[in-house]
CSV table of C-alpha atoms and ligand atoms in Angstrom, one decimal:
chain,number,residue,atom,x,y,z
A,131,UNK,CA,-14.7,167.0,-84.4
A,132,UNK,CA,-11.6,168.4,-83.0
A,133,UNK,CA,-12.4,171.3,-80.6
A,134,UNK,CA,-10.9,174.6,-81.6
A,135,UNK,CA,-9.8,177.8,-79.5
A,136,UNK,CA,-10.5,181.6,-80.1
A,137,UNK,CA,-9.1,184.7,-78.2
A,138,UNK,CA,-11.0,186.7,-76.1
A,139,UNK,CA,-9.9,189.5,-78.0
A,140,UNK,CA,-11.2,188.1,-81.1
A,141,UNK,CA,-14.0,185.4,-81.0
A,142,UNK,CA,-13.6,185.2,-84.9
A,143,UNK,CA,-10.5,184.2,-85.1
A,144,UNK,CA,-10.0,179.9,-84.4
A,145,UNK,CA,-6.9,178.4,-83.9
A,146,UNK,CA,-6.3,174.3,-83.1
A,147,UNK,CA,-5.0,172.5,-79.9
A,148,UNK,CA,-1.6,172.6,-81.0
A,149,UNK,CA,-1.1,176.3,-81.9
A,150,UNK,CA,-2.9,177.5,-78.4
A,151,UNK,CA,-1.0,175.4,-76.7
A,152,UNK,CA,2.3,176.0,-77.8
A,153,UNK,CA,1.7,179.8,-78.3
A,154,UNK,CA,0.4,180.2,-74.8
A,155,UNK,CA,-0.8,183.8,-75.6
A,156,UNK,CA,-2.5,184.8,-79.0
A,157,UNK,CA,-0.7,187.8,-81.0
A,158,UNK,CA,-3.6,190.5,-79.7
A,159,UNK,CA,-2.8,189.4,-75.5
A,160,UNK,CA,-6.6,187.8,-75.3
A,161,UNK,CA,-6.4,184.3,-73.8
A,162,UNK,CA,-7.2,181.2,-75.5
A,163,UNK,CA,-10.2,179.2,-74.6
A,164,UNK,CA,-12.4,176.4,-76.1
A,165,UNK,CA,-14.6,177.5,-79.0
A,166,UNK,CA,-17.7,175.3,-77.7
A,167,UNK,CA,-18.0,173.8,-74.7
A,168,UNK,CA,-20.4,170.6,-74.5
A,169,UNK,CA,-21.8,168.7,-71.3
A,170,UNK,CA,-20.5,165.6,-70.4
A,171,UNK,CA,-22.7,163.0,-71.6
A,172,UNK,CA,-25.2,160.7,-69.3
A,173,UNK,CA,-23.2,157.4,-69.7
A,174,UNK,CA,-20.9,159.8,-67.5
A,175,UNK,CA,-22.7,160.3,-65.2
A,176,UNK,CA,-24.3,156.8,-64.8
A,177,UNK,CA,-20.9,155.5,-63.3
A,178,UNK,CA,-18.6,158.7,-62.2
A,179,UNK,CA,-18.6,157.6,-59.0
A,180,UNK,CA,-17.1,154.2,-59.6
A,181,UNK,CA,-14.4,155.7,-62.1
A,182,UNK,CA,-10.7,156.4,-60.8
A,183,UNK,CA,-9.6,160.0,-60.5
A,184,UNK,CA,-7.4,159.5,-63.7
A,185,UNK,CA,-10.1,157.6,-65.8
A,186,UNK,CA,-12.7,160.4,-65.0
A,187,UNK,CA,-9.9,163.0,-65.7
A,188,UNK,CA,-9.7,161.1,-68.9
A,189,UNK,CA,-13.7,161.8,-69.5
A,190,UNK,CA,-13.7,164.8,-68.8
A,191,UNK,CA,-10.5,166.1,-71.0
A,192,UNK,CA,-12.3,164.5,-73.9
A,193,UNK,CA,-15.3,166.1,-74.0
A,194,UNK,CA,-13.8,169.7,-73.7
A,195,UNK,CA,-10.7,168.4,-76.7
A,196,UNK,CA,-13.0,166.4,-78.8
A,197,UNK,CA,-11.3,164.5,-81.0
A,198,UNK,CA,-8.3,166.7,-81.1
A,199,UNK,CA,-6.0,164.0,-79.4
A,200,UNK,CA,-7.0,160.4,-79.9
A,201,UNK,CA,-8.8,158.5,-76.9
A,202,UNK,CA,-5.5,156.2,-76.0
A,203,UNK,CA,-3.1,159.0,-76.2
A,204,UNK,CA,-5.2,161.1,-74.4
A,205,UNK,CA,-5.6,158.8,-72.0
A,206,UNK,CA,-1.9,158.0,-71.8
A,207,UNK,CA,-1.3,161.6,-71.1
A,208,UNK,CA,-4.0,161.8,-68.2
A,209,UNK,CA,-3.2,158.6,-66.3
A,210,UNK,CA,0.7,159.6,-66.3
A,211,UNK,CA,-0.1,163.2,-65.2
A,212,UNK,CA,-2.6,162.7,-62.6
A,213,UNK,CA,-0.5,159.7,-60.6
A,214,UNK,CA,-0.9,160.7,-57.0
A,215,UNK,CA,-4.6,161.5,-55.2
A,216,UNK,CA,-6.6,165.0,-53.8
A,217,UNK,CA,-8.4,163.6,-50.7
A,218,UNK,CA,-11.4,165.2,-49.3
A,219,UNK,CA,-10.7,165.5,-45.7
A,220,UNK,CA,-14.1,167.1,-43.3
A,221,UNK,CA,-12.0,169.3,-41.0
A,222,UNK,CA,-15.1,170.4,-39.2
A,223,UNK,CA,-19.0,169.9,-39.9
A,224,UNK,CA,-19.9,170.2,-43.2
A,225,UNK,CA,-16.3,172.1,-44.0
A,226,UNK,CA,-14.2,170.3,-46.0
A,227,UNK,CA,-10.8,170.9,-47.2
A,228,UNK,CA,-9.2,169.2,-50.3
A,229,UNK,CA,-5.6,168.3,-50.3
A,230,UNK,CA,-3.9,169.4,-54.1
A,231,UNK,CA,-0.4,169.2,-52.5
A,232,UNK,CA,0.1,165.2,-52.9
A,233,UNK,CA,2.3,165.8,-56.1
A,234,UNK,CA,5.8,165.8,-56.3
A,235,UNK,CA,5.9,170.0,-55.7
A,236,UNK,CA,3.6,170.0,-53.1
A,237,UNK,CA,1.5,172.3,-54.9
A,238,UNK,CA,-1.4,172.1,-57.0
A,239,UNK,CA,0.6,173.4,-59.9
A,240,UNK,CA,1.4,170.1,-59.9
A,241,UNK,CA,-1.4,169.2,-62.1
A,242,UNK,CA,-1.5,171.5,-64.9
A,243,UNK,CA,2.3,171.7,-65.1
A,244,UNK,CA,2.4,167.7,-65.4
A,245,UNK,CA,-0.6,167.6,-67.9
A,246,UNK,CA,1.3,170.3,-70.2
A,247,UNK,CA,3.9,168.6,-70.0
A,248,UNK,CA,2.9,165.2,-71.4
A,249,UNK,CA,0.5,167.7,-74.0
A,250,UNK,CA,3.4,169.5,-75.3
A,251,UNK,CA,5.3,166.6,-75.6
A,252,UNK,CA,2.7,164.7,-77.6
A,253,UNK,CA,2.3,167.7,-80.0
A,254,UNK,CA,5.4,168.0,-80.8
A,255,UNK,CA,6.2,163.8,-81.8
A,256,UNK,CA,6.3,164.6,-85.5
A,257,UNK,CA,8.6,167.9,-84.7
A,258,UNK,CA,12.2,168.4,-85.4
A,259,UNK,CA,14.6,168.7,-82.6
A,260,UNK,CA,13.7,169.7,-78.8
A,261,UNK,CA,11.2,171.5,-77.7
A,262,UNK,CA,12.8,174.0,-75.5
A,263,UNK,CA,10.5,175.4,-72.9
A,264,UNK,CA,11.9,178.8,-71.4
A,265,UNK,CA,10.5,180.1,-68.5
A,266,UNK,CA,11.9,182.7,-65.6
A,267,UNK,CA,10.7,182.1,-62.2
A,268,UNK,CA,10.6,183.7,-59.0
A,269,UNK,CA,10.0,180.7,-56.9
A,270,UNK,CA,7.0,178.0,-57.4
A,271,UNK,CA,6.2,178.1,-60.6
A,272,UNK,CA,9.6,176.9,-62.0
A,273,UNK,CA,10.0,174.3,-59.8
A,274,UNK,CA,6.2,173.0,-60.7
A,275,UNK,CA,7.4,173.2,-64.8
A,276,UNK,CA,10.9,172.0,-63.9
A,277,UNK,CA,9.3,168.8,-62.4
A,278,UNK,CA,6.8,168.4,-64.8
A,279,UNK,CA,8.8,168.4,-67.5
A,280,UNK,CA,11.7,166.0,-66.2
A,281,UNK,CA,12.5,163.0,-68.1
A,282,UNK,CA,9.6,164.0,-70.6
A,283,UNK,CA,11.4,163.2,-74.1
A,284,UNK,CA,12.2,165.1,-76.9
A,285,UNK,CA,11.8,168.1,-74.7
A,286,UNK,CA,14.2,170.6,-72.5
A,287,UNK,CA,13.3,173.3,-70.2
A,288,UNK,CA,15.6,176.1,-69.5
A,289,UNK,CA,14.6,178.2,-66.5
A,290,UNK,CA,15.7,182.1,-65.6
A,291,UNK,CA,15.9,182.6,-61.6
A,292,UNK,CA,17.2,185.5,-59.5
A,293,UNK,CA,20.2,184.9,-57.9
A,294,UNK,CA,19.8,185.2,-54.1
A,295,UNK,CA,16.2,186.1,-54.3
A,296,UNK,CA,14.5,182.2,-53.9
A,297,UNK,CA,14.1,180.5,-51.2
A,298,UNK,CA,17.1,176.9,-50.9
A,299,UNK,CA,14.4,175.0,-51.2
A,300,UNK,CA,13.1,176.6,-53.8
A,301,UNK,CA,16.6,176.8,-55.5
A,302,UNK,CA,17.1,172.7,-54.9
A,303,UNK,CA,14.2,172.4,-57.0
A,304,UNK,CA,15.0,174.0,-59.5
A,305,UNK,CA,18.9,173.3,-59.6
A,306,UNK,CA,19.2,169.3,-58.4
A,307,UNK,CA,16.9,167.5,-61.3
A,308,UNK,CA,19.6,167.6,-64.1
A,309,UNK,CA,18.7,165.7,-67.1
A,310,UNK,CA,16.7,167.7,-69.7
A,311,UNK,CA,16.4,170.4,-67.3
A,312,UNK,CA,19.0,173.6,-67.3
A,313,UNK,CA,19.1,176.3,-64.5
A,314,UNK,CA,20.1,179.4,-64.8
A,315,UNK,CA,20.8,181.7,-62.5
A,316,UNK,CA,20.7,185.4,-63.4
A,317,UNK,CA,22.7,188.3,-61.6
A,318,UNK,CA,19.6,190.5,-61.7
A,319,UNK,CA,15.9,190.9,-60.3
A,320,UNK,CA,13.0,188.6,-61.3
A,321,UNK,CA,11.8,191.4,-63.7
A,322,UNK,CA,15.6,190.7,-65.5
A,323,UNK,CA,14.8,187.3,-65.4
A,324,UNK,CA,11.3,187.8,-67.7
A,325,UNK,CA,12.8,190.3,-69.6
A,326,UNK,CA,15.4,188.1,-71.0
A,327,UNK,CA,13.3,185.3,-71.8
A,328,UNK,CA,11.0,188.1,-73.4
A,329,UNK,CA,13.7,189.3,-75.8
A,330,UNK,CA,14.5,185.6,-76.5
A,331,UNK,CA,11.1,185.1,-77.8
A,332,UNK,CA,11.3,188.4,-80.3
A,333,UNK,CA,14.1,187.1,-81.9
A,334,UNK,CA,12.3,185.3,-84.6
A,335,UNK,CA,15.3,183.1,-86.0
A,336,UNK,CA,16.7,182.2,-83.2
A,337,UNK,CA,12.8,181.0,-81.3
A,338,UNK,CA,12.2,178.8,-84.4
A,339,UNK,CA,15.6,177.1,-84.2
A,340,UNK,CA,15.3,176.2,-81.1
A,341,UNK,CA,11.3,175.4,-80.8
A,342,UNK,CA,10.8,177.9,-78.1
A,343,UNK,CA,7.3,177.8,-76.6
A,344,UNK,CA,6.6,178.9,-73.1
A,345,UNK,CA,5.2,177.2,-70.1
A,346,UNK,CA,3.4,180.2,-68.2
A,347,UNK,CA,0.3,179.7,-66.3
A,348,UNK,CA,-2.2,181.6,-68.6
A,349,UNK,CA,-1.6,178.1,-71.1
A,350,UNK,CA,-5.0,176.7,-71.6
A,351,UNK,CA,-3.8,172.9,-71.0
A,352,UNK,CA,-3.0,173.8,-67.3
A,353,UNK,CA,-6.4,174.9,-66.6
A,354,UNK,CA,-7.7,171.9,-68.0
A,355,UNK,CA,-6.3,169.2,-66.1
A,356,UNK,CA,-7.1,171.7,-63.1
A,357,UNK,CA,-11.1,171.0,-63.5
A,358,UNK,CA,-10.6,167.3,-62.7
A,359,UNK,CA,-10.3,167.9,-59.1
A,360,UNK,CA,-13.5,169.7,-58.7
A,361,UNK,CA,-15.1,166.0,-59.5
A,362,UNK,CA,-12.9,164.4,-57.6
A,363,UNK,CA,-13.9,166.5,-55.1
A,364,UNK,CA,-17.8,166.5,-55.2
A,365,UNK,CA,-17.5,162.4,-55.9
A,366,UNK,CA,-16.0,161.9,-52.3
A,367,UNK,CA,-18.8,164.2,-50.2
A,368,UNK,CA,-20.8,162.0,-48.4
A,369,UNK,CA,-24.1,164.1,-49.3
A,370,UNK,CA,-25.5,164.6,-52.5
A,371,UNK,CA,-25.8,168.2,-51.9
A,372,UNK,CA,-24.3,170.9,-54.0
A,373,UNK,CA,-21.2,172.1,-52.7
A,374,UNK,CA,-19.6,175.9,-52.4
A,375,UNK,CA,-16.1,175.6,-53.6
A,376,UNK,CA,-13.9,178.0,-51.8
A,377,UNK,CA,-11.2,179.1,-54.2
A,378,UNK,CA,-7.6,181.0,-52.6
A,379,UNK,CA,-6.9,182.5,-55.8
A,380,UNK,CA,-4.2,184.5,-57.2
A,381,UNK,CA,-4.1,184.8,-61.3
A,382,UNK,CA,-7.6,183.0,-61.1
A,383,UNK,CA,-6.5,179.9,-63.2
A,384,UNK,CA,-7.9,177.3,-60.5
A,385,UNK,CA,-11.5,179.5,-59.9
A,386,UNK,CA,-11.8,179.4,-64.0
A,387,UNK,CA,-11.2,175.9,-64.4
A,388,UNK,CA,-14.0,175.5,-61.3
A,389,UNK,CA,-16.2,177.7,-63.6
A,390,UNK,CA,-15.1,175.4,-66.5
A,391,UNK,CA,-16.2,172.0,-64.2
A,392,UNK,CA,-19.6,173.7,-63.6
A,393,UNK,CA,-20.2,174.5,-67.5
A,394,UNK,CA,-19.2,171.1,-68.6
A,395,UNK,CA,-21.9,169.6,-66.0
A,396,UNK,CA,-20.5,169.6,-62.5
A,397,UNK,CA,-23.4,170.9,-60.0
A,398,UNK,CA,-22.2,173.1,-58.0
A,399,UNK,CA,-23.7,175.5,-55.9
A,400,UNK,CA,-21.8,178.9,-55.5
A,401,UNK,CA,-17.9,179.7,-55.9
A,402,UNK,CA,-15.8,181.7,-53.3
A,403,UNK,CA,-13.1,183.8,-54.3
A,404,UNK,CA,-10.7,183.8,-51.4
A,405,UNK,CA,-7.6,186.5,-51.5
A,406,UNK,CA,-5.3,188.4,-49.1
A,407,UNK,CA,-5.2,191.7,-49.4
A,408,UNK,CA,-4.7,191.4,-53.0
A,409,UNK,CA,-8.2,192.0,-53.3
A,410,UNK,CA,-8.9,193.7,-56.9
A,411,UNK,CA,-10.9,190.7,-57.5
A,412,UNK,CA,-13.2,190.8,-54.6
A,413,UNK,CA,-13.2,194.1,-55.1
A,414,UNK,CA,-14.8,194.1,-58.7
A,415,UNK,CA,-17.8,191.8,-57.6
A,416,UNK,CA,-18.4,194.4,-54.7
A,417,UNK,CA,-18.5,197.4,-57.2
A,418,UNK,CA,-18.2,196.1,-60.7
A,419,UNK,CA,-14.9,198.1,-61.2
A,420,UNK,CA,-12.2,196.3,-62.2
A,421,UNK,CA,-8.8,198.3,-61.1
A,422,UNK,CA,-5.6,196.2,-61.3
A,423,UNK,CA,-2.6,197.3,-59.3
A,424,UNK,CA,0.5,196.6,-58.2
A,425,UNK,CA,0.7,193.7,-55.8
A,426,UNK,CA,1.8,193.7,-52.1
A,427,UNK,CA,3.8,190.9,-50.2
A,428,UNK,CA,2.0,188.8,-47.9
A,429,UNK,CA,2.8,185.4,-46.2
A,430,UNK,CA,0.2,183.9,-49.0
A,431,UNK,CA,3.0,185.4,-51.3
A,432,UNK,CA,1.6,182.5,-54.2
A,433,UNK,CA,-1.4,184.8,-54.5
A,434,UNK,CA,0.3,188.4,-54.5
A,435,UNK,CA,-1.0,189.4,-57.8
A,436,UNK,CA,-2.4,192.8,-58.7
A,437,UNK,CA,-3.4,192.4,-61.7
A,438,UNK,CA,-4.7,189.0,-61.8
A,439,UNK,CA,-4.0,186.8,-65.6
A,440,UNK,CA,-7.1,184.5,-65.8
A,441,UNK,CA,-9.3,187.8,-65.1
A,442,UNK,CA,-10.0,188.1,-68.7
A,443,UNK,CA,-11.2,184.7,-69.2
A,444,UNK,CA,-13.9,184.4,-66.1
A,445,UNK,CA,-15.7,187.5,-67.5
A,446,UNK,CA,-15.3,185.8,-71.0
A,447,UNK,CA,-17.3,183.0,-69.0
A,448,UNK,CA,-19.8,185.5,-68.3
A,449,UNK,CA,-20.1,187.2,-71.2
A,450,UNK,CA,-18.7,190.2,-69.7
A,451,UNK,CA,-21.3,190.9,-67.5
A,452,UNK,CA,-20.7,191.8,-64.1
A,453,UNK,CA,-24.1,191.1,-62.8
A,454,UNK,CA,-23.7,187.4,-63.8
A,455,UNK,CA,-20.6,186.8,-62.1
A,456,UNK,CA,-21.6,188.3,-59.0
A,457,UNK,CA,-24.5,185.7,-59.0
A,458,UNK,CA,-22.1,182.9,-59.4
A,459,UNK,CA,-19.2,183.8,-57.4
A,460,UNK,CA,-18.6,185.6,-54.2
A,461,UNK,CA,-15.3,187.2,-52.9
A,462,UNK,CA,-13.7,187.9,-49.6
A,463,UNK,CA,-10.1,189.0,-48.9
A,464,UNK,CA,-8.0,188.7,-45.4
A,465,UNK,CA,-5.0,190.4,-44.3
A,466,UNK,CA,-2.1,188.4,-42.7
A,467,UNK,CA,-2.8,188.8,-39.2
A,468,UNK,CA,-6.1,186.9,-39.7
A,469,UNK,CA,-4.3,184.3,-41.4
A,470,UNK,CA,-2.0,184.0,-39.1
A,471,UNK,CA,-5.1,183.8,-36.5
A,472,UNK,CA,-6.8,181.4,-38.7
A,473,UNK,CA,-3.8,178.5,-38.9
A,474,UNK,CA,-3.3,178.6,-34.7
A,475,UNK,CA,-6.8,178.3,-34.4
A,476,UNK,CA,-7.9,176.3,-36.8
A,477,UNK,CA,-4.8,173.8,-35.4
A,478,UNK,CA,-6.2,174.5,-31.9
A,479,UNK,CA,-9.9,173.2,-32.4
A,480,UNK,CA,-9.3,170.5,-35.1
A,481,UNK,CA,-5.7,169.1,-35.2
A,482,UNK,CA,-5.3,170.3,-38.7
A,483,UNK,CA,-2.6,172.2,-40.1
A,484,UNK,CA,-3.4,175.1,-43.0
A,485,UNK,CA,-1.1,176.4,-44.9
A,486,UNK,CA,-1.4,180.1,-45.2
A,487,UNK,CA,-3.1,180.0,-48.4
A,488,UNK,CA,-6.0,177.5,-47.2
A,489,UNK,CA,-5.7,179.5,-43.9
A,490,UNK,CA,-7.1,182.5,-46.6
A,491,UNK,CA,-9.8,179.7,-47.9
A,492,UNK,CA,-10.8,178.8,-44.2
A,493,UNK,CA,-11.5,182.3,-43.5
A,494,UNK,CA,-13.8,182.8,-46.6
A,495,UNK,CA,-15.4,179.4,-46.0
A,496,UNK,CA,-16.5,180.9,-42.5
A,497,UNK,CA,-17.7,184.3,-44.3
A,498,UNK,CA,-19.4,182.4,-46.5
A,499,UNK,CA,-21.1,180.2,-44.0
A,500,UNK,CA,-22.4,183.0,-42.1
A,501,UNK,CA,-25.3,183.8,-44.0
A,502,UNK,CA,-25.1,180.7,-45.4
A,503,UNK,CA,-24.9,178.3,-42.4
A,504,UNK,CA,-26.4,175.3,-44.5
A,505,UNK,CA,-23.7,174.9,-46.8
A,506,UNK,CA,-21.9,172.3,-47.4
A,507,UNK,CA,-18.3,174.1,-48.2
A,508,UNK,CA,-14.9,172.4,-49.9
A,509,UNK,CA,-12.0,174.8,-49.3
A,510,UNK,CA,-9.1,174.0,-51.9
A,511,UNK,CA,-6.0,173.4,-49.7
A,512,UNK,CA,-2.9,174.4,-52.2
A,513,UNK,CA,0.0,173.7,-50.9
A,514,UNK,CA,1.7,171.6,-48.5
A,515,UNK,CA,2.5,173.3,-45.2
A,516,UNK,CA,6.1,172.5,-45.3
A,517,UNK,CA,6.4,175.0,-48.3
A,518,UNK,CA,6.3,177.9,-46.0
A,519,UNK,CA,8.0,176.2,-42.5
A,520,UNK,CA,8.9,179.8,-41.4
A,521,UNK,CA,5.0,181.4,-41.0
A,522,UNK,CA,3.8,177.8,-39.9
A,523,UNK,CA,6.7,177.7,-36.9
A,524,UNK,CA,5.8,180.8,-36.0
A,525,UNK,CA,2.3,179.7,-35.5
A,526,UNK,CA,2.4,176.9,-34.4
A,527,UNK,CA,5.8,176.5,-32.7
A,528,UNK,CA,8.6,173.7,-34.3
A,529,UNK,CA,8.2,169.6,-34.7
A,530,UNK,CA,4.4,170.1,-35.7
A,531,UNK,CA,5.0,170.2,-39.2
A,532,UNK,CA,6.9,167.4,-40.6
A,533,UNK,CA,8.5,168.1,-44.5
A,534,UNK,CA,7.4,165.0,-46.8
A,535,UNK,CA,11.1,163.2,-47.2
A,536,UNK,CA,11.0,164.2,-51.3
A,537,UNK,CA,11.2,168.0,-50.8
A,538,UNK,CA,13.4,167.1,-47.2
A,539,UNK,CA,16.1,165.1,-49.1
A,540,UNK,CA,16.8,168.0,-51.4
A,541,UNK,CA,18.9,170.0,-49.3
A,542,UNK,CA,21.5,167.0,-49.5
A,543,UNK,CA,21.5,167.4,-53.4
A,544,UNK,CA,24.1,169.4,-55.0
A,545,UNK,CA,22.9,172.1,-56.6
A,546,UNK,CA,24.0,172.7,-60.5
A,547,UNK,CA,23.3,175.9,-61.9
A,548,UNK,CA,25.0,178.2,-65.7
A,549,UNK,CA,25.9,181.6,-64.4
A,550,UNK,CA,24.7,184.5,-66.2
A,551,UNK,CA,23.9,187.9,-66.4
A,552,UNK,CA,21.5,190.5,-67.2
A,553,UNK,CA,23.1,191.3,-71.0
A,554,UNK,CA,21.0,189.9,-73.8
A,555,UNK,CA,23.1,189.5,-76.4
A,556,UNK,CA,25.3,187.2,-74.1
A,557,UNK,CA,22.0,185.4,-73.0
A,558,UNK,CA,21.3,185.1,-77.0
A,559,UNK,CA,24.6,183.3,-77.4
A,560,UNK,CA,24.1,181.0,-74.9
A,561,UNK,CA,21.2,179.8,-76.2
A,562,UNK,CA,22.5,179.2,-79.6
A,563,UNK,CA,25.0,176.8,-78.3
A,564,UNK,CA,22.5,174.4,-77.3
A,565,UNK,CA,21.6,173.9,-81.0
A,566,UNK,CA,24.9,172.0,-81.3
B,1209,LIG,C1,-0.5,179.6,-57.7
B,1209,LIG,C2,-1.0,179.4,-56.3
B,1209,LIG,C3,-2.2,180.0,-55.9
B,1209,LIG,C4,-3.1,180.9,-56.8
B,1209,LIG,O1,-3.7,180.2,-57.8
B,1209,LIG,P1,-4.3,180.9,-59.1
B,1209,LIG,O2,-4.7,179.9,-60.0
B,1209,LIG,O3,-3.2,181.8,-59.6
B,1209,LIG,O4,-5.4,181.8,-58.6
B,1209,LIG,C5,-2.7,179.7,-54.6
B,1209,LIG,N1,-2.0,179.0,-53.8
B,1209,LIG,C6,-0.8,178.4,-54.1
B,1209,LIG,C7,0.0,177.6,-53.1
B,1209,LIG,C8,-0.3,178.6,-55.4
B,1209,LIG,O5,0.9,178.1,-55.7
């Protein structure tokens, strides 16, 4: 059986791997998600522990596709995806903190971008011509796609980005690859930036010439790939006790695919929601009102969303109850000056270094632990450090945090990057020429 995906708008209506995947978004703005989703089977379980983290990737991405890619591709895709490790590290008693910045971003967007990636690509093998991923970025996510999707054949990613308005690292990312990756950057705002990949995307003609698709993060193969870790993560505590995973979230595409771990057998314990001030989410489990709004800027900037994308699918998960998700997952949001608190102290007592979106995690974690002192809590550390140098110098002065040498050596790179501006029509004609 080949697993099949509906939309939350419209159980009724099934659609196969390749269609929700390379559509991204069905035509009535639901989300996609697996029609049925089975436990993982007791021959699993009998040996998880001795399994690599790719192997048991492997596992676990075919029971929730079925038969919808064959075992050896599958597990082509998985083992060249997930290539680099998410330690558990115990930063203090019983508080653990897992590192999902060991891939070549230093993010965790690492992992569904690079699964997606290798999907797309395998999809596609019978195609015509490229694939040509579009996607406008104001910062991370591009660079997480841009990577993912370097080298991977019969595929080409052209990216929108606001000129002057991402960080130089962030712009070496995204302009130093070359290859089958194009930059573009766009005399305009980020909202220019979506709104011509938008207006690409309605012109009907021109998007099947070119085999647009999308890469954005609401994709069900990202979230996928994103459970794996949860395992990983429960197979390295030394206890066999449930653990509370402590989620920073932003669009809520890393808590769902926790959710998805726990429905597909993981034992878990509770979920923590952890936000900055960003807090619509935290705020619905208080009150059961869900009121999205616009987002503020914070030094966790990855998680200033006001209206947050995956929303949709957890209360799918719950069957739109309210009452049920409050029993499963708790929030707790944290302004900046208690993050900022968090990463010197934190630093101070242990020797470890947050970043400010774990700094958000640690803070829930110790919430959390309050009236729950027994717990045996996994924060999920997001990002590397060196991502945001600026906050962590301030904290915790300069020379503590060293930047790994493959985001370091990118400020030597020269930086190669099409000119545009915000006009359609001449964004159109641009694109047209890569048909030749
Ligand atoms: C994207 C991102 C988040 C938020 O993840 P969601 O899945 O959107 O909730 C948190 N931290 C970092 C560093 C990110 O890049």
């Amino acid at each position: 059986m080949s697993q099949q995906f509906y939309s939350t708008k419209n159980p009724q209506k099934l659609v196969d791997l390749k269609e929700a995947v390379l559509r991204s978004l069905p035509a009535d703005n639901g989300l996609y998600m697996p029609q049925k989703i089975g436990k993982l089977e007791d021959s699993f379980w009998k040996k998880w522990r001795e399994l690599s983290f790719a192997e048991m990737g492997f596992q676990i991405a075919s029971a929730i596709f079925e038969d919808g890619v064959p075992s050896q591709d599958l597990e082509e895709i998985v083992y060249d995806a997930i290539n680099f490790p998410a330690p558990l590290v115990e930063v203090s008693q019983a508080q653990y903190v897992l590192e999902l910045f060991h891939g070549p971003t230093l993010a965790f967007k690492d992992f569904g971008a690079r699964f997606m990636a290798r999907l797309m690509r395998w999809l596609t093998r019978h195609d015509q011509g490229l694939l040509t991923i579009l996607v406008a970025t104001s910062g991370d996510t591009g660079g997480a796609v841009a990577s993912a999707f370097h080298g991977v054949e019969g595929t080409r990613v052209v990216i929108l980005y606001p000129k002057g308005k991402v960080s130089d690292l962030q712009e070496k990312q995204l302009t130093t690859l070359g290859g089958n990756i194009i930059a573009l950057e766009v005399d305009g705002t980020f909202d220019d930036c979506q709104r011509l990949v938008k207006s690409a995307f309605l012109k009907r003609q021109m998007s099947e010439e070119l085999n647009l698709t999308s890469a954005n993060s609401i994709n069900i193969s990202r979230l996928v790939p994103q459970s794996f870790y949860y395992f990983e993560a429960a197979r390295q505590l030394p206890i066999d006790q449930k653990p509370v995973f402590v989620v920073p979230s932003g669009n809520f595409g890393n808590l769902t695919a926790g959710l998805l771990a726990e429905l597909i057998g993981l034992p878990v314990e509770h979920f923590v929601a952890a936000t900055n001030v960003n807090d619509v989410v935290p705020k619905y489990l208080e009150s059961g009102m869900y009121e999205p709004r616009a987002s503020l800027s914070t030094i966790s900037n990855a998680m200033d969303v006001g209206a947050p994308s995956n929303f949709d699918r957890m209360l799918n998960l719950f069957g739109g109850h309210w009452e049920q998700m409050k029993g499963r997952v708790s929030g707790f949001s944290f302004d900046d000056q208690e993050t900022r608190a968090t990463i010197q102290n934190v630093f101070k007592q242990t020797g470890y270094s947050l970043d400010p979106h774990g700094a958000v995690g640690w803070l829930a974690s110790n919430a959390w632990r309050e009236s729950n002192p027994d717990s045996q809590t996994v924060v999920l550390e997001t990002a590397h450090p060196s991502k945001f140098i600026d906050v962590m110098e301030e904290e915790l002065g300069k020379g503590v945090i060293e930047i790994p040498e493959r985001l370091a050596c990118l400020s030597q790179r020269k930086k190669v990057a099409v000119q545009l501006g915000v006009d359609e029509a001449a964004f159109h004609d641009w694109l047209l020429k890569l048909r030749d």
